[in-house]
CSV table of C-alpha atoms and ligand atoms in Angstrom, one decimal:
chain,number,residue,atom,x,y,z
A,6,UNK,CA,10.7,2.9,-0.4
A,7,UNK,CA,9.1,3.6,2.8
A,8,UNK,CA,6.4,6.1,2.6
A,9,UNK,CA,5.0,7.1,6.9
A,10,UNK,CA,3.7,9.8,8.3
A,11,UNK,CA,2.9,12.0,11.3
A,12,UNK,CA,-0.7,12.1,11.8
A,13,UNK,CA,-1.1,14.6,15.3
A,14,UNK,CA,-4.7,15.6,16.6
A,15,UNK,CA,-5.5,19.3,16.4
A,16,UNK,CA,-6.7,18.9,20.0
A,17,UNK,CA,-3.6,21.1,21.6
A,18,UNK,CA,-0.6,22.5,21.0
A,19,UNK,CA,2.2,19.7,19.7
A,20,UNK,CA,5.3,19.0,22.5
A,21,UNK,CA,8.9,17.9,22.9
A,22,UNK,CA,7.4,13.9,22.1
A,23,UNK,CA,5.4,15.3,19.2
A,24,UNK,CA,8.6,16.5,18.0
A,25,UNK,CA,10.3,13.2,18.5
A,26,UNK,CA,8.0,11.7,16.7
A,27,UNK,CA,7.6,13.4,14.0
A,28,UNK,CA,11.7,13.5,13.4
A,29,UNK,CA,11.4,9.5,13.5
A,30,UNK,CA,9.3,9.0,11.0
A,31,UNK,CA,10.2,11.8,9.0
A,32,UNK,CA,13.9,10.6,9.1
A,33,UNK,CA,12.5,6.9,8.3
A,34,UNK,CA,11.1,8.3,5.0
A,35,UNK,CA,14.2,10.6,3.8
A,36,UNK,CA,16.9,7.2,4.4
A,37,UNK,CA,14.9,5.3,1.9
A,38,UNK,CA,14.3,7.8,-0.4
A,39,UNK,CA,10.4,7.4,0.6
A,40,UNK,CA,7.4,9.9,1.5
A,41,UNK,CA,7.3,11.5,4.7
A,42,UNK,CA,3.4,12.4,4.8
A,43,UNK,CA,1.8,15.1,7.2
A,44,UNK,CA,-1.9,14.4,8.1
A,45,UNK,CA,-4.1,16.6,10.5
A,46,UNK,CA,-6.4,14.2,12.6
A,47,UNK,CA,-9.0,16.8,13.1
A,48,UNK,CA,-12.2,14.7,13.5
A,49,UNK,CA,-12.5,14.8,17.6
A,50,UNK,CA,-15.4,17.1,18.2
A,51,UNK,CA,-15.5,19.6,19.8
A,52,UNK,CA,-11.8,18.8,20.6
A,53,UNK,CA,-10.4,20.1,17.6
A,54,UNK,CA,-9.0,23.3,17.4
A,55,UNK,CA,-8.7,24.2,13.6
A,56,UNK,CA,-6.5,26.8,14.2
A,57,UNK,CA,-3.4,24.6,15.8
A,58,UNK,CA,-2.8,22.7,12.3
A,59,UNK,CA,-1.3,25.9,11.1
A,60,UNK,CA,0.6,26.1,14.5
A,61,UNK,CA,1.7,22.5,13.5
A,62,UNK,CA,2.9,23.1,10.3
A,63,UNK,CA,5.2,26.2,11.5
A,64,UNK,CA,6.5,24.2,14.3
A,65,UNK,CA,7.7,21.0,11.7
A,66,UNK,CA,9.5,23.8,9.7
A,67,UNK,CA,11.2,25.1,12.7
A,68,UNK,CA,12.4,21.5,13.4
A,69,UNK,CA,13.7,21.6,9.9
A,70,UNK,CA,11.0,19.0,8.5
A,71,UNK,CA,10.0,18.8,5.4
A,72,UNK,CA,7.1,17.1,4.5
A,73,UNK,CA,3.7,16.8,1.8
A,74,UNK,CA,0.5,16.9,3.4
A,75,UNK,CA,-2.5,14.5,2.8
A,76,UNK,CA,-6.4,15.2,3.8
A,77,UNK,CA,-7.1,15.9,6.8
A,78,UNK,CA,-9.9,13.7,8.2
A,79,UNK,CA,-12.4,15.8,8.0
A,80,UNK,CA,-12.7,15.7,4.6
A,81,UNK,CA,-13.5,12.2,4.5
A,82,UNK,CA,-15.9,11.5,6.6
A,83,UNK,CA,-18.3,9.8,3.7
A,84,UNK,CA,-15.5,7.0,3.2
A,85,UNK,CA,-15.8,6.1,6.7
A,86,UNK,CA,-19.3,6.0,6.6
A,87,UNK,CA,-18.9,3.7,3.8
A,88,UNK,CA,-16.9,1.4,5.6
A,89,UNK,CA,-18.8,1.5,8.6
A,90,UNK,CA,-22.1,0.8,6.5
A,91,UNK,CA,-20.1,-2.3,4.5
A,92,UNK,CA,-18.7,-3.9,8.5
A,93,UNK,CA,-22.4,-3.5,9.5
A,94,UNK,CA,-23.6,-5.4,6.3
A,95,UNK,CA,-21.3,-8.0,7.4
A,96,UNK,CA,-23.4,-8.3,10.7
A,97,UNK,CA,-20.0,-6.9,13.0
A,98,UNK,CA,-21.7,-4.6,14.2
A,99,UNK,CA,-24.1,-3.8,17.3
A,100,UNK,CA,-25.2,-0.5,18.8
A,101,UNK,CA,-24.2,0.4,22.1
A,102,UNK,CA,-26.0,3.5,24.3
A,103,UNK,CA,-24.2,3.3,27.3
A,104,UNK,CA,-21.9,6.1,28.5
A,105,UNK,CA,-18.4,6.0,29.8
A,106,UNK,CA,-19.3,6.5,33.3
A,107,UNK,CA,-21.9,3.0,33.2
A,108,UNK,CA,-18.6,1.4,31.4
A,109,UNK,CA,-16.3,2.4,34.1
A,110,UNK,CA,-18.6,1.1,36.3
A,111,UNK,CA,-19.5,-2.1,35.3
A,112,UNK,CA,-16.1,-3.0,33.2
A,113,UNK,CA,-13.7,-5.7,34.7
A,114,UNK,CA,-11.3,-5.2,33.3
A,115,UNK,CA,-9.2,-2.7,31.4
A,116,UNK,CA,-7.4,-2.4,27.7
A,117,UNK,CA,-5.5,0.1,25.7
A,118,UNK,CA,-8.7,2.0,25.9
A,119,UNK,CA,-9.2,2.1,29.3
A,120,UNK,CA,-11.8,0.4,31.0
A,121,UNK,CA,-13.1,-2.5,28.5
A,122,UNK,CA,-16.6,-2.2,27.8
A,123,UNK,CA,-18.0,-5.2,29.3
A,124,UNK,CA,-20.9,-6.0,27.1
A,125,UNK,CA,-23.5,-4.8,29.0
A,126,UNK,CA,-26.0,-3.5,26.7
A,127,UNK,CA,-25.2,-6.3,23.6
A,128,UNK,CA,-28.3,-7.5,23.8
A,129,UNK,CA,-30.6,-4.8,24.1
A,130,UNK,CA,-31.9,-2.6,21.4
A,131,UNK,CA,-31.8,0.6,21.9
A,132,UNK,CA,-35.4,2.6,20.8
A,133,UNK,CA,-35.3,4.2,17.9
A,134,UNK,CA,-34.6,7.6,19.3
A,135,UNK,CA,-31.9,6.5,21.7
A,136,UNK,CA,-28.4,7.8,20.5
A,137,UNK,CA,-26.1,5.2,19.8
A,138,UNK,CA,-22.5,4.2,19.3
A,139,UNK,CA,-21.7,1.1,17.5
A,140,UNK,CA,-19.2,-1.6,18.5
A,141,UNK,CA,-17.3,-3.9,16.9
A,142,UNK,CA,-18.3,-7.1,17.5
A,143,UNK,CA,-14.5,-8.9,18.4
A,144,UNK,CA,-15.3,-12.4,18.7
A,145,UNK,CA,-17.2,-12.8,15.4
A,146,UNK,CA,-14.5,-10.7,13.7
A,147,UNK,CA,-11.8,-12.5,14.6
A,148,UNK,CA,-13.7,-15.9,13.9
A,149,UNK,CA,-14.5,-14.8,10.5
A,150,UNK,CA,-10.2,-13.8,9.9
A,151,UNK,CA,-8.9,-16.9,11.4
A,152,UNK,CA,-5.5,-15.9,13.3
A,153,UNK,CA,-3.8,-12.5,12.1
A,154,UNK,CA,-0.1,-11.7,12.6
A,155,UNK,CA,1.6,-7.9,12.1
A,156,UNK,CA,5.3,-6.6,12.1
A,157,UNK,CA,6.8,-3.9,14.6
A,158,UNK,CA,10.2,-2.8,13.2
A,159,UNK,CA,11.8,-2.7,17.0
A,160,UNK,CA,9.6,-5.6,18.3
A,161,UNK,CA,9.0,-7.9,15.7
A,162,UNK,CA,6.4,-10.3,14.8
A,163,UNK,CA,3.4,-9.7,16.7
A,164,UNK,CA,0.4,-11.8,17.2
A,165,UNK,CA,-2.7,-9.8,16.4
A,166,UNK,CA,-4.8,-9.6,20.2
A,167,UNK,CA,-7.9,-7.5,18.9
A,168,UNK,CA,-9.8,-9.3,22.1
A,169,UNK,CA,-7.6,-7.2,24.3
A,170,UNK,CA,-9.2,-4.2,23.8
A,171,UNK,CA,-13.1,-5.2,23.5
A,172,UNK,CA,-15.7,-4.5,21.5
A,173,UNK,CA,-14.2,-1.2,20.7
A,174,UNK,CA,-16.2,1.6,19.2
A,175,UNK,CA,-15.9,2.0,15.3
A,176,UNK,CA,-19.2,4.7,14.9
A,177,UNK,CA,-19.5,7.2,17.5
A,178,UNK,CA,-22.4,8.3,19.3
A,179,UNK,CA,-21.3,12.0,17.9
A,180,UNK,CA,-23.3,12.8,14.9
A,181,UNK,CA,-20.7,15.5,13.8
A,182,UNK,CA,-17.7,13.5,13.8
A,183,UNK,CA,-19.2,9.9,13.6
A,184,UNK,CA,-16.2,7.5,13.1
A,185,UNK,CA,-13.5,6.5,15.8
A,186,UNK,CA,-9.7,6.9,15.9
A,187,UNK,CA,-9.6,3.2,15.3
A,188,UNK,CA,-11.8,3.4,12.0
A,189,UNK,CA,-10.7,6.7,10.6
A,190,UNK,CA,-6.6,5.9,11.1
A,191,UNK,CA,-7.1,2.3,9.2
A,192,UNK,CA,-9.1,3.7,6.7
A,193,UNK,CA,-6.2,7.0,6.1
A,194,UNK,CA,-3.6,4.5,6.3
A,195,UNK,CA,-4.6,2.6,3.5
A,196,UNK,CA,-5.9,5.6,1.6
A,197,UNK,CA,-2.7,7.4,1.7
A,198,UNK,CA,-0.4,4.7,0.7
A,199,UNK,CA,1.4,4.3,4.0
A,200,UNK,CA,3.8,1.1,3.8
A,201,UNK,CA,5.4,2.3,7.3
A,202,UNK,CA,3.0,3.4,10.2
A,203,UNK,CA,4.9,5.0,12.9
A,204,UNK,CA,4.0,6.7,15.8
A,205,UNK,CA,4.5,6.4,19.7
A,206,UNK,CA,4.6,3.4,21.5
A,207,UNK,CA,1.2,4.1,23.6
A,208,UNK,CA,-0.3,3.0,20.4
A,209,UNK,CA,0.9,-0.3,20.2
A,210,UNK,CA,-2.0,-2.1,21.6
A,211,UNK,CA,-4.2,-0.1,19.0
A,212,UNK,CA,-2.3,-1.8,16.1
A,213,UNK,CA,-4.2,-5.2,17.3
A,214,UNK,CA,-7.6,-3.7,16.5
A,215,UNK,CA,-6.5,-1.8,12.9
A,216,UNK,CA,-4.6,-5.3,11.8
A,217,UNK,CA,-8.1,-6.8,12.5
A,218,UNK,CA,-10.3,-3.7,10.7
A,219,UNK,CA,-7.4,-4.4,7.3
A,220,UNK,CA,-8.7,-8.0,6.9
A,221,UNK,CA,-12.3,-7.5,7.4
A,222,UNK,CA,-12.1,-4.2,5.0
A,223,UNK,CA,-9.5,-5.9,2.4
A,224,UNK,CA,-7.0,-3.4,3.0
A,225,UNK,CA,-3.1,-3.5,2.5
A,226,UNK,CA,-1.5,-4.2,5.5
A,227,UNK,CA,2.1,-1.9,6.3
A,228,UNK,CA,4.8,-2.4,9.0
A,229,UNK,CA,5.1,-1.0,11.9
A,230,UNK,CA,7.5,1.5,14.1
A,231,UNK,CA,6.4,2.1,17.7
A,232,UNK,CA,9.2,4.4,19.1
A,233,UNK,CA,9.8,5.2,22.7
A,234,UNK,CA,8.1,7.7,24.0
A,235,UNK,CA,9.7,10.8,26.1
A,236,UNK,CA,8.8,10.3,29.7
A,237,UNK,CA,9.4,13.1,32.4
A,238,UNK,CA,10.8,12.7,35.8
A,239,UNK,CA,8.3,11.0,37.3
A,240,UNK,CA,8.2,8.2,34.7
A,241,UNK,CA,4.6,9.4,33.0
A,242,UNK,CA,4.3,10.0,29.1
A,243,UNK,CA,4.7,14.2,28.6
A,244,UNK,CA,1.6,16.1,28.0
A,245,UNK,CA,0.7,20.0,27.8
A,246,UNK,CA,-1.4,19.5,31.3
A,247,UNK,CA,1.6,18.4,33.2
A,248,UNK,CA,3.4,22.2,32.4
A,249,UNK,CA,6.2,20.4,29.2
A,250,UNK,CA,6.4,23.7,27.4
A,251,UNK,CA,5.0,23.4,23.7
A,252,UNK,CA,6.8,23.4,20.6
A,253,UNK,CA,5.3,26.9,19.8
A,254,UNK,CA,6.7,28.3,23.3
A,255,UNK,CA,10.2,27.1,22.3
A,256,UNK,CA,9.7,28.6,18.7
A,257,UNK,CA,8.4,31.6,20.0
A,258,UNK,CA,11.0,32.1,22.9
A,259,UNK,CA,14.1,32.0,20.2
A,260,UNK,CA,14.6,28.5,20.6
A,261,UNK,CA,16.5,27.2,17.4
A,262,UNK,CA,14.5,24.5,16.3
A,263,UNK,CA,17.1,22.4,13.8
A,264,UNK,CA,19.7,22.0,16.8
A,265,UNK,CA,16.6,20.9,19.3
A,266,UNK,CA,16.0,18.2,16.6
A,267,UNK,CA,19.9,17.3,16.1
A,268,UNK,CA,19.4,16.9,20.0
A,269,UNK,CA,17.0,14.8,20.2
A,270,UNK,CA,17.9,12.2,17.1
A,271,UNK,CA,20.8,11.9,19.4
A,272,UNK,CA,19.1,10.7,21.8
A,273,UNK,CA,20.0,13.5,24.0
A,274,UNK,CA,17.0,14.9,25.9
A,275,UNK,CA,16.6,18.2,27.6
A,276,UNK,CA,16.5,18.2,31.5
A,277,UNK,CA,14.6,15.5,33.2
A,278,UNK,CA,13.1,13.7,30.2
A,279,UNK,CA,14.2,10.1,29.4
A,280,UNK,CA,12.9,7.9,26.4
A,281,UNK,CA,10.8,4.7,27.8
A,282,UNK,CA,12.7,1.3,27.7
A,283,UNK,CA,9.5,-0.8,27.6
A,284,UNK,CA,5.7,-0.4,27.0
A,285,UNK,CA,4.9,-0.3,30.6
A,286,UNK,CA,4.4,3.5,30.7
A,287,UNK,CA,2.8,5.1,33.5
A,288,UNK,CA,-0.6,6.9,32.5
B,317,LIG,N1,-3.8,11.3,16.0
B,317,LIG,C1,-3.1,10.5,17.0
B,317,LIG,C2,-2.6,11.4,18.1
B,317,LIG,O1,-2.4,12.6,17.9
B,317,LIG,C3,-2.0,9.7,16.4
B,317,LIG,C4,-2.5,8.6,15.6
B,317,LIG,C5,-1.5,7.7,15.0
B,317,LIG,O2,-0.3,8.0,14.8
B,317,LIG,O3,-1.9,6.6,14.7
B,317,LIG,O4,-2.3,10.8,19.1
């Protein structure tokens, strides 16, 4: 019984690819009798707009979705603080001041992230006053794990590259909203039972880094689905910036929603988007 989920950021309104998506893995979960589980990742900042998760929830049903929603992130914030404090305990840990623009400058190369943080600071402690992010250390991770392997449903038996990314950050500098994507998705994973985690293939390089944080923090370890991802004319992943009309436009504009989803589990998409063959996807 597969039991996955669609885990979207409150950070702006949800498009045609959220939609695709979300009918993936919610269609993944009904053919096996499983779970199809709704989880608001709200813990960006000053990112998250509370507001949109009810937008969210109105724009699934319109879709014809049906779903049961889990915590949003928010509300656990002490279990990643416990997980952070238990990977620190285990010396994987260092604190890191610089800011993106000193990364950018100095990296040489970049990752799924972006530009990979190049180490700069590693050895220098930061003053007790000094705000700080903290960064997994890779190397002595992945020493301590030996070799780690994952499965993608579509691409198959992966072997784990946590080094591709860096020494990523886990605790973030932001007192507020403390842990990272990478942290807080592992953690919510595991928490909510997921045997199935699917989501877009943009992710796919992330899944190196949580494969690694599920053997340091004992956790079970799912399968994976990276779907295509809806591209629009110009070969680049949609977004709300680049004008792709939101799901709440459609809804609001008379739009029926169940035939927009029939459309696109057929794989036909409306004017000038494609789904991405590979992982090569323009940013
Ligand atoms: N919250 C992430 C997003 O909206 C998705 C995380 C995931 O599916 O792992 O892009």
């Amino acid at each position: 019984m597969v039991v996955t989920r669609f885990a979207p950021s409150p950070n702006g309104p949800l498009h045609l690819g959220h939609a695709y998506s979300a009918i993936v893995a919610h269609d993944l979960a009904r053919a096996s009798g499983g779970l199809f589980l709704l989880r608001i990742e709200d813990i960006d900042g000053a990112r998250s707009r509370p507001e949109l998760a009810e937008e969210f929830r109105e724009d699934l049903a319109w879709l014809g979705l049906s779903w049961e929603e889990v915590p949003a992130q928010s509300s656990r914030v002490d279990e990643y603080e416990v997980a952070a404090a238990t990977l620190a305990a285990m010396g994987l840990l260092y604190p890191c001041k610089c800011t993106r623009a000193e990364i950018a400058a100095a990296a040489t190369r970049t990752g799924p992230d972006g530009p990979v943080y190049p180490c700069t600071c590693k050895a220098d402690l930061p003053r007790p006053d000094e705000a700080v992010a903290w960064r997994l250390d890779v190397a002595a991770a992945m020493a301590r794990c030996g070799p780690l392997t994952w499965h993608d449903e579509l691409a198959g038996e992966q072997q784990a590259r946590p080094d591709l990314a860096g020494d990523v950050v886990l605790v973030r500098k932001d007192a507020e909203t403390p842990a990272s994507y990478h942290l807080a998705v592992t953690l919510d994973d595991a928490a909510d039972g997921i045997t199935l985690v699917t989501r877009g293939a943009d992710l796919f390089a992330a899944t190196h880094i949580h494969r690694l944080l599920q053997e340091l923090l004992g956790l079970t370890v799912p399968r994976w689905h990276h779907h295509a991802l809806l591209l629009d004319e110009e070969g680049r992943k949609l977004a709300k910036r680049r004008n792709s009309p939101s799901l709440a436009d459609r809804r609001m504009a008379g739009e029926d929603g169940a035939a927009l989803a029939q459309q696109l589990r057929m794989g036909q998409m409306p004017g000038g988007i494609t789904l991405s063959q590979s992982l090569d996807i323009a940013p």
